C-alpha positions as CSV (number, residue, x, y, z in Angstrom):
1,M,0.0,0.0,0.0
2,L,1.0,3.6,-0.5
3,F,1.5,6.3,2.0
4,D,-1.9,7.5,3.3
5,N,-2.8,11.1,2.5
6,G,-1.6,12.4,5.8
7,A,1.8,10.7,5.7
8,A,2.4,11.8,2.1
9,C,1.4,15.3,2.9
10,R,3.7,15.4,6.0
11,Y,6.6,14.0,3.9
12,W,6.1,16.7,1.2
13,L,5.9,19.5,3.8
14,D,9.1,18.3,5.5
15,R,10.9,18.2,2.1
16,L,9.6,21.7,1.3
17,A,10.6,23.0,4.7
18,E,14.2,22.0,4.0
19,Q,14.4,24.6,1.1
20,E,15.9,28.0,1.8
21,G,13.1,30.5,2.3
22,A,10.3,28.0,2.5
23,D,9.1,29.4,5.8
24,R,7.9,32.4,3.8
25,L,5.6,30.0,1.9
26,L,4.4,27.6,4.6
27,G,3.3,29.9,7.5
28,E,2.4,28.1,10.7
29,N,-0.5,25.9,9.6
30,S,1.3,22.7,8.5
31,S,-0.3,20.5,11.2
32,T,-3.8,21.6,10.1
33,V,-2.9,20.8,6.5
34,V,-1.8,17.3,7.5
35,D,-5.0,16.7,9.5
36,M,-7.1,17.9,6.6
37,A,-5.3,15.5,4.2
38,R,-6.4,12.6,6.4
39,I,-10.1,13.9,6.4
40,Y,-10.1,13.4,2.6
41,E,-9.2,9.7,2.7
42,T,-11.5,7.4,0.6
43,G,-10.2,4.0,1.6
44,L,-9.7,3.4,-2.2
45,G,-6.1,4.3,-2.2
46,P,-4.3,7.7,-2.0
47,V,-5.7,10.6,-3.9
48,D,-3.8,13.4,-5.5
49,F,-3.7,16.5,-3.3
50,G,-2.3,20.0,-3.7
51,A,-1.2,23.1,-2.0
52,E,-2.5,26.6,-2.8
53,I,0.0,29.2,-1.7
54,Q,0.0,33.0,-1.9
55,L,3.1,34.7,-3.2
56,T,2.8,37.8,-1.1
57,G,0.8,38.9,2.0
58,E,0.0,36.2,4.7
59,S,1.9,33.0,4.5
60,G,0.1,29.6,4.7
61,I,-1.2,26.7,2.7
62,D,-4.8,25.9,1.6
63,L,-5.4,22.3,0.7
64,S,-7.0,20.9,-2.5
65,V,-7.8,17.3,-3.3
66,Q,-8.5,15.8,-6.7
67,Y,-10.9,12.8,-7.1
68,A,-11.8,10.7,-10.1
69,L,-15.6,10.7,-10.5
70,S,-15.4,7.0,-10.7
71,D,-14.5,6.9,-7.0
72,F,-18.1,7.8,-6.4
73,D,-19.7,5.5,-8.9
74,R,-21.2,3.0,-6.5
75,A,-21.0,4.6,-3.0
76,N,-19.8,7.6,-1.1
77,P,-16.3,6.6,0.1
78,L,-15.8,9.7,2.3
79,S,-16.5,9.2,6.0
80,H,-15.6,12.5,7.7
81,P,-18.6,14.7,8.6
82,L,-16.9,17.7,6.9
83,V,-16.9,16.0,3.5
84,I,-19.7,13.5,3.6
85,P,-22.2,16.0,2.0
86,A,-19.8,16.6,-0.9
87,G,-19.5,12.8,-1.4
88,D,-23.2,12.3,-1.3
89,F,-23.7,14.9,-4.0
90,L,-21.0,13.4,-6.2
91,L,-22.8,10.0,-5.9
92,D,-26.1,11.5,-7.0
93,Y,-24.2,13.5,-9.7
94,N,-22.9,10.3,-11.2
95,R,-26.3,8.8,-11.2
96,Q,-27.7,11.8,-13.0
97,L,-24.9,11.7,-15.6
98,T,-25.8,8.1,-16.3
99,E,-29.5,8.9,-16.6
100,K,-28.8,11.7,-19.1
101,G,-26.6,9.6,-21.3
102,F,-23.2,10.9,-20.1
103,A,-22.0,7.8,-18.1
104,H,-18.8,7.8,-20.2
105,L,-17.7,11.0,-18.4
106,I,-17.5,9.2,-15.1
107,A,-14.3,7.4,-16.2
108,D,-12.3,10.5,-17.2
109,R,-13.6,13.5,-15.4
110,Y,-12.7,14.9,-11.9
111,A,-14.0,16.7,-8.9
112,Y,-12.0,18.8,-6.5
113,L,-12.5,19.7,-2.9
114,E,-10.7,22.7,-1.4
115,A,-10.3,23.7,2.2
116,D,-9.2,27.2,3.4
117,T,-6.7,26.0,6.0
118,S,-4.2,28.9,5.7
119,K,-5.6,30.5,8.9
120,G,-5.2,27.3,10.9
121,E,-8.8,26.3,10.7
122,A,-10.7,23.4,9.0
123,G,-13.9,24.9,7.8
124,A,-16.5,24.2,5.0
125,V,-15.0,22.9,1.8
126,A,-15.4,24.3,-1.7
127,M,-16.3,21.9,-4.5
128,F,-15.3,22.1,-8.2
129,L,-16.8,20.0,-11.0
130,N,-15.0,19.4,-14.3
131,L,-17.7,19.6,-16.9
132,S,-18.0,21.0,-20.4
133,G,-19.8,20.8,-23.7
134,T,-23.4,19.4,-24.1
135,A,-23.1,17.8,-20.7
136,A,-22.6,21.1,-19.0
137,R,-25.8,22.5,-20.5
138,E,-27.8,19.4,-19.7
139,M,-26.5,19.0,-16.2
140,L,-26.5,22.6,-15.0
141,P,-30.2,22.7,-13.8
142,F,-29.6,19.6,-11.7
143,I,-26.3,20.9,-10.3
144,L,-27.7,24.3,-9.3
145,Q,-30.8,22.7,-7.8
146,E,-28.8,20.4,-5.6
147,Q,-26.5,23.2,-4.5
148,R,-29.5,25.4,-3.7
149,Q,-28.6,28.0,-6.3
150,S,-31.3,27.5,-8.9
151,E,-32.0,31.2,-9.0
152,R,-28.7,31.7,-10.8
153,L,-29.5,29.4,-13.7
154,T,-30.7,32.0,-16.2
155,A,-27.7,34.3,-15.4
156,V,-25.2,31.4,-15.8
157,Q,-26.8,30.3,-19.1
158,D,-26.5,33.8,-20.4
159,I,-22.8,34.0,-19.5
160,L,-22.0,30.7,-21.1
161,Q,-23.7,32.0,-24.3
162,R,-21.8,35.3,-24.3
163,V,-18.4,33.8,-24.1
164,N,-19.0,31.0,-26.5
165,P,-17.3,29.6,-28.6
166,E,-13.9,31.1,-27.7
167,L,-14.2,30.1,-24.0
168,P,-16.0,26.8,-23.3
169,P,-16.8,26.0,-19.7
170,W,-14.4,23.8,-17.9
171,Y,-15.2,24.0,-14.2
172,F,-18.1,25.0,-12.0
173,G,-17.2,25.8,-8.4
174,F,-19.2,26.2,-5.2
175,M,-17.5,28.2,-2.6
176,H,-19.3,27.0,0.5
177,S,-16.8,28.6,2.9
178,R,-17.5,32.1,1.8
179,E,-20.3,34.2,3.2
180,E,-21.6,35.4,-0.2
181,L,-21.5,31.9,-1.7
182,P,-20.2,32.8,-5.1
183,L,-20.6,30.4,-8.0
184,R,-17.2,30.1,-9.8
185,L,-17.2,29.7,-13.6
186,S,-13.9,28.7,-15.1
187,F,-13.5,28.8,-18.9
188,Y,-10.9,27.2,-21.0
189,V,-9.4,29.6,-23.5
190,R,-9.0,27.9,-26.8
191,E,-5.5,28.1,-28.3
192,E,-6.8,29.8,-31.5
193,A,-8.6,32.4,-29.3
194,G,-5.6,33.2,-27.2
195,L,-5.2,36.2,-25.0
196,S,-7.1,38.6,-27.3
197,G,-10.1,36.3,-27.5
198,M,-10.2,36.0,-23.7
199,L,-10.1,39.7,-23.2
200,S,-12.8,40.2,-25.8
201,A,-15.0,37.7,-24.0
202,L,-14.3,39.4,-20.7
203,R,-15.5,42.7,-22.2
204,R,-18.6,41.0,-23.5
205,L,-19.4,40.2,-19.9
206,G,-19.2,43.9,-19.1
207,I,-15.8,43.6,-17.4
208,E,-13.1,46.1,-18.5
209,P,-9.7,44.4,-17.8
210,G,-7.9,47.8,-17.4
211,E,-4.2,47.3,-16.4
212,G,-4.8,43.6,-16.3
213,A,-4.8,43.6,-20.1
214,E,-1.3,45.1,-20.2
215,Q,0.0,42.9,-17.5
216,L,-1.3,39.7,-19.3
217,A,0.2,40.9,-22.5
218,A,3.6,41.0,-20.9
219,V,3.0,37.5,-19.5
220,D,1.8,36.3,-22.9
221,E,5.1,37.4,-24.6
222,L,7.0,34.9,-22.5
223,G,5.1,32.0,-24.1
224,L,5.0,29.9,-21.0
225,F,1.3,29.4,-20.3
226,T,-2.2,28.7,-21.6
227,Y,-5.1,30.4,-20.0
228,M,-8.4,29.9,-18.1
229,L,-10.7,32.7,-17.1
230,D,-12.4,32.7,-13.7
231,V,-15.5,34.8,-12.9
232,D,-18.0,34.6,-10.0
233,V,-21.8,34.7,-10.3
234,M,-23.5,36.1,-7.2
235,A,-26.9,35.1,-5.7
236,D,-28.7,37.9,-7.6
237,G,-27.2,36.8,-10.9
238,S,-24.7,39.6,-11.2
239,L,-21.0,39.1,-11.7
240,G,-18.6,39.5,-8.8
241,D,-16.2,42.4,-8.9
242,T,-13.1,40.1,-8.9
243,W,-11.9,38.2,-12.0
244,G,-8.9,35.9,-12.4
245,V,-6.8,34.2,-14.9
246,E,-5.3,30.7,-14.4
247,L,-1.9,30.2,-16.0
248,T,-1.3,26.6,-16.9
249,P,2.3,25.7,-17.9
250,R,2.8,24.5,-21.5
251,A,5.5,22.3,-19.9
252,V,3.4,19.5,-18.5
253,L,5.8,16.7,-17.6
254,P,7.9,17.2,-14.5
255,V,11.2,16.9,-16.3
256,Q,10.0,19.7,-18.7
257,Q,8.8,21.8,-15.8
258,Q,12.2,21.6,-14.1
259,K,13.7,23.2,-17.2
260,M,11.0,25.8,-17.4
261,L,11.4,26.8,-13.8
262,G,15.1,27.2,-14.1
263,G,14.9,29.2,-17.3
264,D,15.2,32.9,-18.0
265,S,11.6,33.3,-19.1
266,F,10.2,32.0,-15.8
267,A,12.7,34.3,-13.9
268,R,11.4,37.2,-15.9
269,F,7.8,36.1,-15.1
270,T,8.4,36.2,-11.3
271,E,10.2,39.6,-11.7
272,L,7.0,41.0,-13.3
273,L,4.9,39.7,-10.5
274,V,7.1,41.3,-7.9
275,R,7.1,44.6,-9.9
276,W,3.3,44.6,-10.0
277,G,3.0,43.9,-6.3
278,M,1.5,40.4,-6.9
279,A,4.4,38.6,-5.3
280,D,7.4,39.3,-3.1
281,D,10.8,37.6,-2.8
282,R,9.2,34.3,-1.7
283,S,8.5,33.7,-5.4
284,T,12.2,32.9,-5.8
285,V,11.6,29.7,-3.8
286,L,9.2,28.3,-6.4
287,P,11.8,26.4,-8.5
288,R,12.7,24.5,-5.3
289,C,9.1,23.4,-4.6
290,F,9.1,20.7,-7.2
291,W,10.9,17.4,-7.2
292,S,10.5,13.6,-7.5
293,C,11.8,11.0,-5.2
294,D,11.7,7.2,-4.9
295,Y,10.6,5.4,-1.9
296,R,9.7,1.8,-1.0
297,D,6.7,0.8,1.0
298,G,7.7,-0.8,4.3
299,S,5.0,-3.5,4.3
300,S,4.9,-4.6,0.6
301,G,8.4,-3.7,-0.5
302,R,7.0,-2.3,-3.7
303,A,8.8,0.8,-5.2
304,Y,6.9,4.0,-5.8
305,V,7.7,7.5,-7.0
306,M,6.3,10.6,-5.3
307,Y,6.5,13.8,-7.3
308,S,5.3,17.4,-7.1
309,Y,4.6,19.6,-10.1
310,L,3.2,23.0,-10.9
311,S,-0.5,22.7,-11.7
312,H,-1.1,26.4,-12.4
313,L,-0.7,29.9,-11.1
314,K,-3.5,32.4,-10.7
315,L,-3.5,36.2,-11.2
316,R,-6.5,38.2,-9.9
317,W,-7.8,41.7,-10.3
318,Q,-10.5,44.0,-9.0
319,T,-11.2,47.6,-10.0
320,G,-8.5,49.6,-8.3
321,K,-7.0,46.7,-6.5
322,L,-4.4,44.0,-7.2
323,Y,-4.6,40.6,-5.4
324,P,-1.6,38.4,-4.5
325,A,-0.7,35.8,-7.1
326,K,-1.3,32.2,-6.1
327,V,0.6,29.1,-7.0
328,Y,-1.0,25.6,-7.1
329,I,1.3,22.7,-6.5
330,Q,0.0,19.1,-7.0
331,L,1.5,16.0,-5.3
332,R,1.1,12.5,-6.8
333,N,2.1,9.0,-5.8
334,I,2.5,6.3,-8.5
335,P,4.1,2.9,-8.8
336,K,7.7,3.0,-10.1
337,Q,8.1,1.7,-13.7
338,T,11.6,2.4,-14.9
339,T,10.9,3.3,-18.6
340,I,7.9,5.5,-17.8
341,N,9.6,7.2,-14.8
342,E,12.7,8.0,-16.8
343,Y,10.5,9.6,-19.5
344,L,8.6,11.7,-16.9
345,Y,11.3,12.7,-14.6
346,G,14.6,12.5,-16.5
């Protein structure tokens, strides 16, 4: 068997703490993060989990966990009271997918749970559903009804139409830990649409990007990332006053990311974030947050690889205000297979 979530999380945090300057990233909530990792156990084997870290302002880690929808195909494998409701919903969600003819999505789509643990507390979790295309349109009424947000249906359908086809939906997020309960819409920016298409869609939603357009243009010149656009729909159907852009590395494999993180273009990127006030010198620690290592399970003797990689970064804007940039680091455990591992990790 592999490390359980708590042990794997503890191991990763200990490795990160060894890096010079890591205390600026970690804050003082490491024990809460480890406890939360255990809450997300399914009993089906370890799940991928990640760390959400601000690059300026308060230090600390928020936890995110990725599940395959197939984990909830027959029963709710979550047992902690904090996450049982989310598991019950995902079980019903899979049944609804099957009834509507989308059972094939259960095998290759994901759901994410996120906990705001950076302040040392384990509160309500946010939930994100990976859904797009016809399935998104068909499933939306059920999803909003189950999340008690049916009053937002017309507004969400209108937003989806206004950004189509350049920006198809990719995630729907329910921020249960926030008082205003925003509904997060995340849109994938098609390669052919690019930055200009994303900014055009943003303006069609009535949001003027302002200085964000110039800053994103400077990032775009570096050629490091693809984009996703995040907006929030409030209870009255209006858009929230904050919007964000997720920057996903074009370098996907860990061995490719190591080269990117050590390159001049990424150094230039972090310099831009510091200049704009979205990051401080803790951003220089980022290249040391990612690694792979071999370990052998004590009971089975089987060899595994644990590796961390850069999932994405997020930049956020609000009229007259810049927000700290965030980095999202994902951790994964997989059986060691020599040929595959050499390809992935070099």
